[in-house]
CSV table of C-alpha atoms in Angstrom, one decimal:
chain,number,residue,atom,x,y,z
A,1,MET,CA,33.1,-38.7,113.5
A,2,LEU,CA,36.1,-38.5,111.2
A,3,LEU,CA,39.1,-36.6,112.5
A,4,ASN,CA,40.4,-33.7,110.4
A,5,LEU,CA,44.1,-34.0,111.0
A,6,HIS,CA,44.9,-30.6,109.7
A,7,TYR,CA,43.5,-27.4,111.1
A,8,GLN,CA,44.1,-24.0,109.6
A,9,PRO,CA,46.4,-21.6,111.5
A,10,HIS,CA,44.8,-18.3,112.5
A,11,ASP,CA,47.7,-15.8,112.5
A,12,ASP,CA,50.0,-14.5,109.9
A,13,MET,CA,53.0,-14.6,112.1
A,14,ASN,CA,55.8,-17.2,111.7
A,15,GLU,CA,55.6,-18.1,115.3
A,16,LYS,CA,52.8,-20.5,116.2
A,17,LYS,CA,50.2,-19.6,118.7
A,18,HIS,CA,50.7,-21.3,122.0
A,19,ILE,CA,47.7,-23.3,123.2
A,20,VAL,CA,47.9,-24.4,126.8
A,21,VAL,CA,45.5,-27.2,127.9
A,22,LEU,CA,44.7,-28.3,131.4
A,23,THR,CA,43.0,-31.8,131.4
A,24,GLY,CA,41.4,-33.8,134.1
A,25,ALA,CA,39.5,-37.1,134.6
A,26,GLY,CA,36.7,-36.1,132.3
A,27,ILE,CA,38.7,-36.4,129.1
A,28,SER,CA,39.9,-40.0,129.9
A,29,ALA,CA,36.6,-41.2,131.3
A,30,GLU,CA,35.3,-41.2,127.7
A,31,SER,CA,38.0,-43.8,127.0
A,32,GLY,CA,36.8,-46.0,129.8
A,33,VAL,CA,39.3,-44.9,132.4
A,34,VAL,CA,37.7,-45.3,135.9
A,35,THR,CA,37.5,-41.9,137.6
A,36,PHE,CA,38.3,-41.1,141.2
A,37,ARG,CA,35.9,-38.4,142.5
A,38,ASP,CA,32.8,-38.7,140.3
A,39,ILE,CA,29.7,-40.5,141.6
A,40,GLY,CA,30.5,-44.2,141.3
A,41,GLY,CA,34.3,-43.3,141.1
A,42,LEU,CA,37.0,-45.1,143.0
A,43,TRP,CA,36.9,-42.9,146.1
A,44,HIS,CA,33.2,-43.9,146.6
A,45,ILE,CA,34.4,-47.5,146.7
A,46,TYR,CA,37.9,-47.3,148.4
A,47,ASN,CA,39.3,-45.3,151.2
A,48,PRO,CA,42.0,-43.1,149.5
A,49,MET,CA,43.8,-42.5,152.7
A,50,GLU,CA,44.4,-46.3,153.0
A,51,LEU,CA,45.3,-47.0,149.5
A,52,ALA,CA,46.5,-43.8,147.8
A,53,SER,CA,48.3,-41.9,150.6
A,54,ILE,CA,51.9,-42.2,151.3
A,55,ASN,CA,51.2,-43.1,154.9
A,56,GLY,CA,48.6,-45.8,153.9
A,57,PHE,CA,51.2,-47.2,151.4
A,58,ARG,CA,53.7,-47.5,154.2
A,59,ARG,CA,51.2,-49.2,156.5
A,60,ASN,CA,50.0,-51.8,154.0
A,61,ARG,CA,52.2,-51.9,150.9
A,62,GLU,CA,50.6,-55.1,149.6
A,63,ALA,CA,47.0,-53.6,149.6
A,64,ALA,CA,48.2,-50.4,148.0
A,65,LEU,CA,50.2,-52.1,145.3
A,66,ASP,CA,47.2,-54.3,144.5
A,67,PHE,CA,45.1,-51.1,144.1
A,68,TYR,CA,47.6,-49.5,141.7
A,69,ASN,CA,48.2,-52.7,139.8
A,70,LYS,CA,44.5,-52.9,139.1
A,71,ARG,CA,44.6,-49.3,137.8
A,72,ARG,CA,47.6,-50.1,135.7
A,73,ALA,CA,46.0,-53.2,134.2
A,74,GLN,CA,42.8,-51.4,133.4
A,75,LEU,CA,44.7,-48.6,131.7
A,76,ALA,CA,46.2,-51.2,129.3
A,77,THR,CA,42.7,-52.0,128.0
A,78,VAL,CA,41.7,-48.5,126.9
A,79,GLU,CA,42.6,-46.3,124.0
A,80,PRO,CA,42.8,-42.5,123.3
A,81,ASN,CA,39.5,-41.0,122.3
A,82,HIS,CA,38.5,-38.3,119.8
A,83,ALA,CA,39.4,-35.5,122.2
A,84,HIS,CA,42.9,-36.8,122.8
A,85,LYS,CA,43.4,-37.2,119.1
A,86,VAL,CA,42.2,-33.6,118.3
A,87,LEU,CA,44.6,-32.1,120.8
A,88,ALA,CA,47.4,-34.1,119.2
A,89,ALA,CA,46.4,-33.0,115.7
A,90,LEU,CA,46.4,-29.3,116.7
A,91,GLU,CA,50.2,-29.6,116.9
A,92,ASN,CA,50.1,-29.4,113.1
A,93,ASP,CA,49.4,-25.7,113.3
A,94,TYR,CA,49.9,-24.6,116.9
A,95,ARG,CA,52.3,-25.0,119.7
A,96,VAL,CA,50.3,-27.1,122.2
A,97,SER,CA,51.3,-27.7,125.8
A,98,ILE,CA,49.2,-30.1,127.8
A,99,ILE,CA,49.2,-30.1,131.6
A,100,THR,CA,47.3,-33.1,132.9
A,101,GLN,CA,46.0,-34.1,136.3
A,102,ASN,CA,45.6,-37.6,134.8
A,103,VAL,CA,48.1,-40.4,135.5
A,104,ASP,CA,47.3,-42.3,132.2
A,105,ASP,CA,49.3,-42.0,129.1
A,106,LEU,CA,46.5,-41.5,126.6
A,107,HIS,CA,47.7,-38.0,125.5
A,108,GLU,CA,51.0,-39.5,124.6
A,109,ARG,CA,49.5,-42.5,122.8
A,110,ALA,CA,47.3,-40.1,120.8
A,111,GLY,CA,50.5,-38.3,119.6
A,112,SER,CA,50.8,-35.3,121.8
A,113,THR,CA,54.5,-34.4,122.3
A,114,ASP,CA,54.5,-31.8,125.1
A,115,VAL,CA,52.7,-33.3,128.1
A,116,LEU,CA,53.4,-32.4,131.7
A,117,HIS,CA,51.9,-34.8,134.3
A,118,LEU,CA,51.1,-33.1,137.6
A,119,HIS,CA,50.3,-36.3,139.5
A,120,GLY,CA,52.7,-38.8,137.9
A,121,GLU,CA,52.3,-41.6,135.4
A,122,LEU,CA,51.0,-45.1,136.0
A,123,SER,CA,53.1,-46.5,133.2
A,124,LYS,CA,56.2,-45.6,135.2
A,125,VAL,CA,57.6,-46.9,138.5
A,126,THR,CA,60.1,-45.4,141.0
A,127,GLY,CA,61.5,-46.1,144.5
A,128,MET,CA,60.0,-45.5,148.0
A,129,ASN,CA,63.0,-43.6,149.3
A,130,ASN,CA,63.6,-41.2,146.4
A,131,PRO,CA,60.4,-41.2,144.2
A,132,ASN,CA,61.5,-38.1,142.2
A,133,ASP,CA,65.1,-39.3,141.7
A,134,ARG,CA,65.5,-39.7,137.9
A,135,ARG,CA,67.8,-42.7,138.4
A,136,CYS,CA,64.9,-44.5,140.1
A,137,ILE,CA,62.2,-43.6,137.5
A,138,THR,CA,61.6,-46.2,134.8
A,139,THR,CA,58.8,-47.6,132.6
A,140,LYS,CA,57.2,-50.9,133.4
A,141,PRO,CA,54.7,-52.6,131.2
A,142,LEU,CA,51.1,-52.0,132.5
A,143,ASN,CA,50.3,-55.7,132.5
A,144,GLU,CA,53.3,-56.5,134.8
A,145,PRO,CA,52.3,-56.0,138.4
A,146,ILE,CA,54.5,-54.4,141.0
A,147,VAL,CA,55.1,-56.8,143.8
A,148,ILE,CA,56.7,-56.8,147.2
A,149,GLY,CA,60.4,-57.3,146.8
A,150,ASP,CA,60.7,-55.4,143.4
A,151,LYS,CA,63.5,-53.0,143.8
A,152,ALA,CA,64.2,-49.6,142.3
A,153,ALA,CA,67.7,-48.4,141.3
A,154,ASP,CA,68.4,-47.2,144.8
A,155,GLY,CA,67.5,-50.5,146.3
A,156,SER,CA,64.2,-49.4,147.9
A,157,GLN,CA,60.8,-51.0,147.3
A,158,MET,CA,59.4,-50.2,143.9
A,159,ARG,CA,56.2,-48.2,143.8
A,160,PRO,CA,54.1,-46.5,141.1
A,161,PHE,CA,55.4,-43.2,139.9
A,162,VAL,CA,52.4,-41.3,141.1
A,163,VAL,CA,51.9,-38.4,143.5
A,164,MET,CA,50.1,-39.9,146.6
A,165,PHE,CA,48.1,-38.0,149.1
A,166,GLY,CA,50.5,-36.4,151.6
A,167,GLU,CA,53.2,-35.8,148.9
A,168,PRO,CA,54.1,-32.6,147.2
A,169,VAL,CA,53.3,-31.9,143.5
A,170,PRO,CA,56.8,-31.3,142.1
A,171,ASN,CA,55.7,-30.1,138.6
A,172,ILE,CA,53.4,-27.4,139.8
A,173,THR,CA,55.9,-24.6,139.4
A,174,ARG,CA,56.8,-25.7,135.9
A,175,ALA,CA,53.0,-25.8,135.2
A,176,HIS,CA,52.6,-22.3,136.3
A,177,ASN,CA,55.4,-21.1,134.1
A,178,ILE,CA,53.8,-22.8,131.1
A,179,VAL,CA,50.3,-21.3,131.8
A,180,GLU,CA,51.9,-17.9,132.0
A,181,GLN,CA,53.0,-18.3,128.4
A,182,ALA,CA,49.6,-19.1,127.0
A,183,ASP,CA,48.1,-17.4,124.0
A,184,VAL,CA,45.0,-19.5,124.4
A,185,PHE,CA,44.1,-21.5,127.5
A,186,VAL,CA,41.5,-24.3,127.7
A,187,VAL,CA,40.4,-26.5,130.5
A,188,ILE,CA,39.0,-29.9,129.7
A,189,GLY,CA,37.2,-32.4,131.9
A,190,THR,CA,38.2,-31.2,135.4
A,191,SER,CA,36.0,-29.8,138.2
A,192,LEU,CA,38.8,-27.6,139.4
A,193,THR,CA,38.5,-28.8,142.9
A,194,VAL,CA,41.9,-30.5,143.2
A,195,TYR,CA,44.7,-28.2,144.4
A,196,PRO,CA,47.3,-27.0,143.6
A,197,ALA,CA,46.3,-27.8,140.0
A,198,ALA,CA,43.0,-25.9,140.3
A,199,ASP,CA,44.9,-22.7,141.0
A,200,LEU,CA,46.6,-22.7,137.6
A,201,ILE,CA,43.6,-20.9,136.1
A,202,ASN,CA,44.8,-17.8,138.0
A,203,ALA,CA,48.1,-17.9,136.3
A,204,VAL,CA,46.7,-17.2,132.8
A,205,PRO,CA,47.9,-13.9,131.3
A,206,TYR,CA,45.5,-11.0,131.3
A,207,ASN,CA,43.2,-10.8,128.2
A,208,THR,CA,44.1,-14.3,127.0
A,209,PRO,CA,41.1,-16.2,125.5
A,210,CYS,CA,40.1,-18.9,128.0
A,211,PHE,CA,37.7,-21.8,127.5
A,212,ILE,CA,36.4,-24.7,129.6
A,213,ILE,CA,34.9,-27.9,128.3
A,214,ASP,CA,32.9,-29.9,130.9
A,215,PRO,CA,29.3,-31.1,131.2
A,216,ASN,CA,29.0,-29.5,134.6
A,217,GLU,CA,28.9,-25.9,135.6
A,218,ILE,CA,32.4,-24.9,136.8
A,219,ASP,CA,31.9,-21.6,138.7
A,220,ALA,CA,35.6,-21.1,139.4
A,221,ALA,CA,36.3,-20.7,135.7
A,222,THR,CA,33.2,-18.9,134.5
A,223,ASP,CA,33.6,-16.4,137.3
A,224,LEU,CA,37.0,-15.5,135.7
A,225,GLY,CA,35.4,-15.0,132.3
A,226,PHE,CA,36.1,-18.4,130.7
A,227,THR,CA,33.9,-19.2,127.7
A,228,PRO,CA,32.1,-22.5,128.7
A,229,PHE,CA,31.2,-25.4,126.5
A,230,LYS,CA,28.9,-27.4,128.7
A,231,ASP,CA,29.6,-30.7,127.0
A,232,THR,CA,31.7,-33.8,127.1
A,233,ALA,CA,35.3,-33.7,126.0
A,234,CYS,CA,34.7,-35.5,122.8
A,235,ARG,CA,31.9,-33.2,121.6
A,236,GLY,CA,33.2,-30.0,123.2
A,237,ILE,CA,36.6,-30.2,121.6
A,238,ASP,CA,35.1,-29.8,118.2
A,239,ARG,CA,33.1,-26.7,119.3
A,240,PHE,CA,36.4,-25.3,120.7
A,241,VAL,CA,38.3,-25.9,117.5
A,242,GLU,CA,35.5,-24.1,115.5
A,243,LEU,CA,35.9,-21.1,117.7
A,244,LEU,CA,39.6,-21.4,117.8
A,245,ASN,CA,39.6,-20.9,114.0
A,246,GLU,CA,38.0,-17.5,114.5
A,247,LEU,CA,40.5,-16.1,117.0
């Protein structure tokens, strides 16, 4: 399907409507990114507490780094899909803020300029001692593995800049603040079972139009009155845009 890179705005005000989008694994799965929780996903193959928890990382850094290096290498082989590109194109006529549970950079590669990563970014690395210290956070090419002995700026062992099990989600408060400013709110490709991210749907202002795009029934959202598009991200995004034009 050809992408229409210019959508019509739907209000006569000078200020653009603010669309806030919460995305999860489902949007990136259509680009070929391996998911974690789906049937056949990584957590059905690996033990997350051994490879993706902070305690597991400390116990066996080499195995954990190997796990993340494989995820980083795989991310280098995929590209943004239609859904990523549509969200980026919406910035022509709307203010679009994306809050993503994904650790890939596909939103940015598609052209989105306001992306908040809740669980970190595989394209970046940091240090074990101070993972959220800006001085330690830097980009590293996806095809360059992180190895034992690589040092961050503070001298500690380098690690992926991702939130591991057992660590706080530092951007969650900022995410709540963004959701509270939404004129339109849409959830794409997440089952809303991962907390604290799943709780963001409760921060949407009263009477704000809300939508969810996912091939599965998501009771948490529909119970709150979200309009469901029971479809994949790449097909559902076009249905959302059609309805968005009528708001």
